[in-house]
Coordinates of C-alpha atoms in Angstrom, one line a residue:
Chain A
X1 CA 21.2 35.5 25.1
X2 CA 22.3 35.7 21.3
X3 CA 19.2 33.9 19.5
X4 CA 19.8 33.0 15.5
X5 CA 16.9 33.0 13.0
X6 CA 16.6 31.2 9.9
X7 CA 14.4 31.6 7.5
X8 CA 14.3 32.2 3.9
X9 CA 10.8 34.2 4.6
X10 CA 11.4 37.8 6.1
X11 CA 7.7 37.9 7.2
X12 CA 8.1 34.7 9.1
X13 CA 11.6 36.0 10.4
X14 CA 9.8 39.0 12.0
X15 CA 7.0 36.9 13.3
X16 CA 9.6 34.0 15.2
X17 CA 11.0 37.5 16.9
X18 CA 7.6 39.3 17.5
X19 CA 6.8 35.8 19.8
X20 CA 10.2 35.6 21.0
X21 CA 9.6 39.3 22.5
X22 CA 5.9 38.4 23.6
X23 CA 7.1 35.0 26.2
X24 CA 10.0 37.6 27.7
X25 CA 13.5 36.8 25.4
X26 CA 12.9 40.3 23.9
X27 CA 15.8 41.2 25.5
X28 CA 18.2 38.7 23.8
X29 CA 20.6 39.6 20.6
X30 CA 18.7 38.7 17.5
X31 CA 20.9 37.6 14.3
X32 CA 19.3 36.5 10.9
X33 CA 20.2 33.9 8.4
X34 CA 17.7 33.0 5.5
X35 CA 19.0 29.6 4.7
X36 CA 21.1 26.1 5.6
X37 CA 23.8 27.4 4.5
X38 CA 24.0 30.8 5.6
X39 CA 22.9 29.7 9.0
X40 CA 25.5 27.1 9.5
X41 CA 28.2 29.4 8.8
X42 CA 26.5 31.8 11.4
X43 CA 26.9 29.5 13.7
X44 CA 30.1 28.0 13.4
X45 CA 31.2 32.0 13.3
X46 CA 28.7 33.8 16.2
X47 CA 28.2 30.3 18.3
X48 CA 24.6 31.2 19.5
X49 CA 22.8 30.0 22.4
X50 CA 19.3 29.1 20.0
X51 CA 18.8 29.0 16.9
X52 CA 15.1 28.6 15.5
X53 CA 15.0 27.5 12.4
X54 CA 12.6 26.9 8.8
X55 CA 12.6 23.6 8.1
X56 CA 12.4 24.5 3.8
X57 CA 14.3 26.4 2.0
X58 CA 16.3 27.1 -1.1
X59 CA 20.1 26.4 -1.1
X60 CA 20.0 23.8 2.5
X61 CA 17.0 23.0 4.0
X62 CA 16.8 23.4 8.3
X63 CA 17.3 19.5 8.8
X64 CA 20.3 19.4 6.2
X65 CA 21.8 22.1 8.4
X66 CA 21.7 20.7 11.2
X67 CA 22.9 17.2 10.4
X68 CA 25.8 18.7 8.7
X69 CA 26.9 20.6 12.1
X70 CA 26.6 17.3 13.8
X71 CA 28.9 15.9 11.3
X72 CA 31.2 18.5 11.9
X73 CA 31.0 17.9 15.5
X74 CA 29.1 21.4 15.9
X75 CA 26.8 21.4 18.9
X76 CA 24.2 23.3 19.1
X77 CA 20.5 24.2 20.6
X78 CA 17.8 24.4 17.7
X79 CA 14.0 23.7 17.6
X80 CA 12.2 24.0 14.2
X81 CA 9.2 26.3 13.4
X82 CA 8.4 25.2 10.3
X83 CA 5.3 24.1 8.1
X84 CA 6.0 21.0 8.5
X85 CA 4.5 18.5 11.1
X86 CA 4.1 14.8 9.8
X87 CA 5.3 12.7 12.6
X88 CA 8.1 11.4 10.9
X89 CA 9.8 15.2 10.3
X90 CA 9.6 15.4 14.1
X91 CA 11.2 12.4 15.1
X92 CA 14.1 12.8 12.5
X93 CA 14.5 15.9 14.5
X94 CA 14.4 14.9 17.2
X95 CA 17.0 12.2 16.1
X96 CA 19.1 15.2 14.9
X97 CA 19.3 16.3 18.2
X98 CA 16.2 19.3 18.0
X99 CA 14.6 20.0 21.5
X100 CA 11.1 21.0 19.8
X101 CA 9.0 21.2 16.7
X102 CA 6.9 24.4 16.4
X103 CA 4.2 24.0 13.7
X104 CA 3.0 27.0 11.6
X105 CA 0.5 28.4 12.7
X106 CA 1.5 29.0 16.0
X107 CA 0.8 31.2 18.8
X108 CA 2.8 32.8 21.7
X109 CA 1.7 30.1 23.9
X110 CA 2.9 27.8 21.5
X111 CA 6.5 29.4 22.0
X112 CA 6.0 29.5 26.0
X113 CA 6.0 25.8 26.0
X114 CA 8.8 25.1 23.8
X115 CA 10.8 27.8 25.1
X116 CA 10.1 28.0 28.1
X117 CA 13.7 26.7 29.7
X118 CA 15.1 29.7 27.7
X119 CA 13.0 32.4 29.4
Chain B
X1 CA -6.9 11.7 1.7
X2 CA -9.7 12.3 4.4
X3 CA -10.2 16.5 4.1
X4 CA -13.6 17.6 4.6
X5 CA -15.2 20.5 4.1
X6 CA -15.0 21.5 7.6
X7 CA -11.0 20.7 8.0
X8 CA -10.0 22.7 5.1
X9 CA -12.5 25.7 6.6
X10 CA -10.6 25.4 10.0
X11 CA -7.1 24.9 8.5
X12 CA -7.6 27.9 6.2
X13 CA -8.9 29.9 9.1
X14 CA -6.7 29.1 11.6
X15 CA -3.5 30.2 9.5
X16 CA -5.4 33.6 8.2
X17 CA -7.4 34.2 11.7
X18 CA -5.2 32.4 14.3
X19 CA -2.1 33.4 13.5
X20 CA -2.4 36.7 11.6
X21 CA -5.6 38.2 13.7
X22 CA -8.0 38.9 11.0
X23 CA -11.2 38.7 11.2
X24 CA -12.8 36.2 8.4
X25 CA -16.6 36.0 6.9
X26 CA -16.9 33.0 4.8
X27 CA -18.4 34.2 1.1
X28 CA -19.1 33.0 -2.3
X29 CA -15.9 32.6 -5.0
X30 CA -18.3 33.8 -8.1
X31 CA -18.6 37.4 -8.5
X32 CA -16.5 40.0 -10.9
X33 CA -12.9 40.1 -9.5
X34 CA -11.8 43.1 -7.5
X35 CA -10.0 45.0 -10.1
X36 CA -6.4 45.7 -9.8
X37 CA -3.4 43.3 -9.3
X38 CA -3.8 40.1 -7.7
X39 CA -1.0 37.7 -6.5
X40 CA -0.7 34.1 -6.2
X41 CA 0.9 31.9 -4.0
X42 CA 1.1 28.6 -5.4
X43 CA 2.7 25.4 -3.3
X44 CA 2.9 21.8 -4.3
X45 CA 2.9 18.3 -2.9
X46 CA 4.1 15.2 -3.9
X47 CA 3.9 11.9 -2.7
X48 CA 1.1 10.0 -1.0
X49 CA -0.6 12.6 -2.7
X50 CA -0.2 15.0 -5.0
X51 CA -1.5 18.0 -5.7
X52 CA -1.3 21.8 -5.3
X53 CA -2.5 24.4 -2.4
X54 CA -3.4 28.2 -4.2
X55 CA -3.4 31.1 -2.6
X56 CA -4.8 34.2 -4.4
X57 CA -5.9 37.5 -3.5
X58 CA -5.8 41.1 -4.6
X59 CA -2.8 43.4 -4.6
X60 CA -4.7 45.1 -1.7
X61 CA -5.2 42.4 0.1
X62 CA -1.7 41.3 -0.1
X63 CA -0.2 44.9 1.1
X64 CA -3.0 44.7 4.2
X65 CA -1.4 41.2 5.1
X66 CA 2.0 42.1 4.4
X67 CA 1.9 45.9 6.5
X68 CA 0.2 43.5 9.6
X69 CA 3.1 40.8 9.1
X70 CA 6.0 43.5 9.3
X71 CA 4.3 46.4 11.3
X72 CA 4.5 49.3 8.8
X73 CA 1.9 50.9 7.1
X74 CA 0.5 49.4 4.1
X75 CA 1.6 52.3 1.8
X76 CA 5.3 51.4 3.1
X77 CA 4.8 47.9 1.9
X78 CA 7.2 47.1 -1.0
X79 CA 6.4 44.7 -3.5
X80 CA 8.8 41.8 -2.2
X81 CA 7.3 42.0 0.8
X82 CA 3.7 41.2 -0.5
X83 CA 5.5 38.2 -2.5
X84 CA 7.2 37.1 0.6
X85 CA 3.9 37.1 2.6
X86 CA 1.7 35.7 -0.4
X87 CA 4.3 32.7 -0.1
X88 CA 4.2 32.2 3.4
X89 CA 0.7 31.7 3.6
X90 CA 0.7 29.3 0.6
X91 CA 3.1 27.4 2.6
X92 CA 1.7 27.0 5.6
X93 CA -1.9 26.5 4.2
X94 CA 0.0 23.3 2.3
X95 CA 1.9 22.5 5.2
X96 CA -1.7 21.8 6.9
X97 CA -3.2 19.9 4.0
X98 CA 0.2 17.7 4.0
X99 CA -0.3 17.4 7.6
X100 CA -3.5 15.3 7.1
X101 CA -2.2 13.2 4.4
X102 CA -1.2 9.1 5.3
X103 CA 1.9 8.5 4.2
X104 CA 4.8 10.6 3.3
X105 CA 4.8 13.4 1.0
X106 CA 6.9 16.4 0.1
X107 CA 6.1 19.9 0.2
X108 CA 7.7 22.7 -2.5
X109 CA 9.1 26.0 -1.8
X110 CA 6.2 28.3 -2.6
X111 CA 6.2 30.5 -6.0
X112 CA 3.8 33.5 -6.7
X113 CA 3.4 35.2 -9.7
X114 CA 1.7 38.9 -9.7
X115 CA -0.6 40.2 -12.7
X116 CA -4.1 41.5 -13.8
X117 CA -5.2 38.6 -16.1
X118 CA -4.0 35.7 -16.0
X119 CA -4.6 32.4 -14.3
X120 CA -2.3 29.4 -12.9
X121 CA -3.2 26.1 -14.7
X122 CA -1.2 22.9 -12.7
X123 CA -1.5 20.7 -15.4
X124 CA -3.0 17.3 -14.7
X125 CA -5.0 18.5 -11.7
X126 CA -8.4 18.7 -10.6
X127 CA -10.4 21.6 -8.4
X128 CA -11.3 19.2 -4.6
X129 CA -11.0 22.3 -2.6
X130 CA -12.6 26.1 -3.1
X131 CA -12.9 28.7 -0.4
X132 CA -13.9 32.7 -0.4
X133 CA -13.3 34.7 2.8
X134 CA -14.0 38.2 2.8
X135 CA -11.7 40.5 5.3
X136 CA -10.9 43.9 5.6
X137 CA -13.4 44.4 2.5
X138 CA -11.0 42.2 0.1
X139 CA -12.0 38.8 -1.2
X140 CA -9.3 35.8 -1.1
X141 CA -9.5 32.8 -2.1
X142 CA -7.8 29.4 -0.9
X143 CA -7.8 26.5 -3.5
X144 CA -6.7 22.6 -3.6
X145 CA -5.8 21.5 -6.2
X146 CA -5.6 16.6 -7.1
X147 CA -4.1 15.0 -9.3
X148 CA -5.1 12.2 -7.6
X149 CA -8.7 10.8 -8.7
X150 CA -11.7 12.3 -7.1

């Protein structure tokens, strides 16, 4: 499974992977973007099976990213792990078409539940 | 917005604790500063409320967090690593204090300035929020910052 991160936060980057690798998708092929914009050209270039994505950051923020691939007719598999957790973030997620919402902080069992179809 | 005491102490340590592994003791913010560099992690919100959520600790500190963050040893730790890290928990200390606001609000992409004496002044704002943990034998603070009346 190719799994994209984005995040304009290395340390965060590294910590999405470390509990990737802790609920068993340690085996997957991790790929890094560290905004929207970066990250939707990933995507549109590598087509990956999950992307897990900031929702804030310079240049095009997670949301904007992914409600410009829907515009483009880009389809795509994304949950947010993001600061962000005010009831309406998640449902315009989840009206963008995001399976989940992972607030910071989390922990692995966190990532069990909202990964768990991918594991 | 409702915060008390006790929400701020849980928020604080369930981002430093929960999610990091360190082990916290509650302390006292008065007391000579550790001497050195110290770096801090600024993040602001807008909205509802608005206001600001401070992170600050010593250069130290920072390099501890930062080598536990990215696995290497803390003398490996390069400089943009410790801003990176400093950020991060800014921003997800003021993610949690948006989180308990009514109403919507906006969080910023954290900044963090490093130095030896200086201090960050948010114009307009008032101190609501203080806390001092000790860890690691490093002192850190967490601050909240209104403009909103007390």
């Amino acid at each position: 499974m190719k799994i994209l991160i984005v995040d304009d936060s290395k340390a965060m980057r590294m910590i999405v992977r470390r509990q990737c690798n802790e609920i068993g998708l340690g085996e997957s092929e991790f790929i890094e973007a560290t905004n929207g914009v970066e990250g939707a050209a990933v995507i549109k270039e590598q087509q990956p099976d999950l992307v897990l994505s900031d929702w804030n950051m310079p240049e095009m923020s997670g949301i904007e990213m992914l409600e410009a691939l829907n515009a483009d007719g880009v389809s795509v598999k994304l949950g947010f792990v993001t600061s962000e957790s005010q009831p309406s973030y998640k449902d315009r997620a989840i009206e963008a078409g995001a399976l989940f919402l992972i607030s910071k902080p989390f922990n692995a069992e966190t990532f069990r539940r909202a990964l768990g179809q991918f594991v | 917005m409702e915060m008390t005491d006790l929400d701020f102490a849980e928020m604080v340590e369930s981002v430093f604790s929960g999610m990091l592994g360190f082990e916290l003791v509650r302390t006292h913010t008065e007391g000579e500063p550790e001497p050195g560099d110290r770096f801090i992690g600024t993040v602001h919100i807008s909205g509802s409320w608005e206001g600001s959520v401070v992170v600050e600790c010593p250069e130290k500190f920072g390099r501890l967090v930062a080598a536990a963050m990215f696995g290497n040893e803390p003398d490996a730790v390069e400089d943009d690593e410790i801003v990176d890290v400093v950020g991060e928990l800014a921003n997800m200390t003021g993610g949690n204090v948006k989180a308990l606001l009514e109403g919507e609000a906006t969080l910023s992409l954290p900044t963090v300035v490093r130095g030896a004496d200086f201090r960050v002044i948010v114009p307009g704002t008032h101190l609501t929020r203080s806390l001092a943990y000790e860890c690691s034998g490093h002192v850190f603070q967490v601050r909240v910052l209104s403009k909103n009346p007390s």
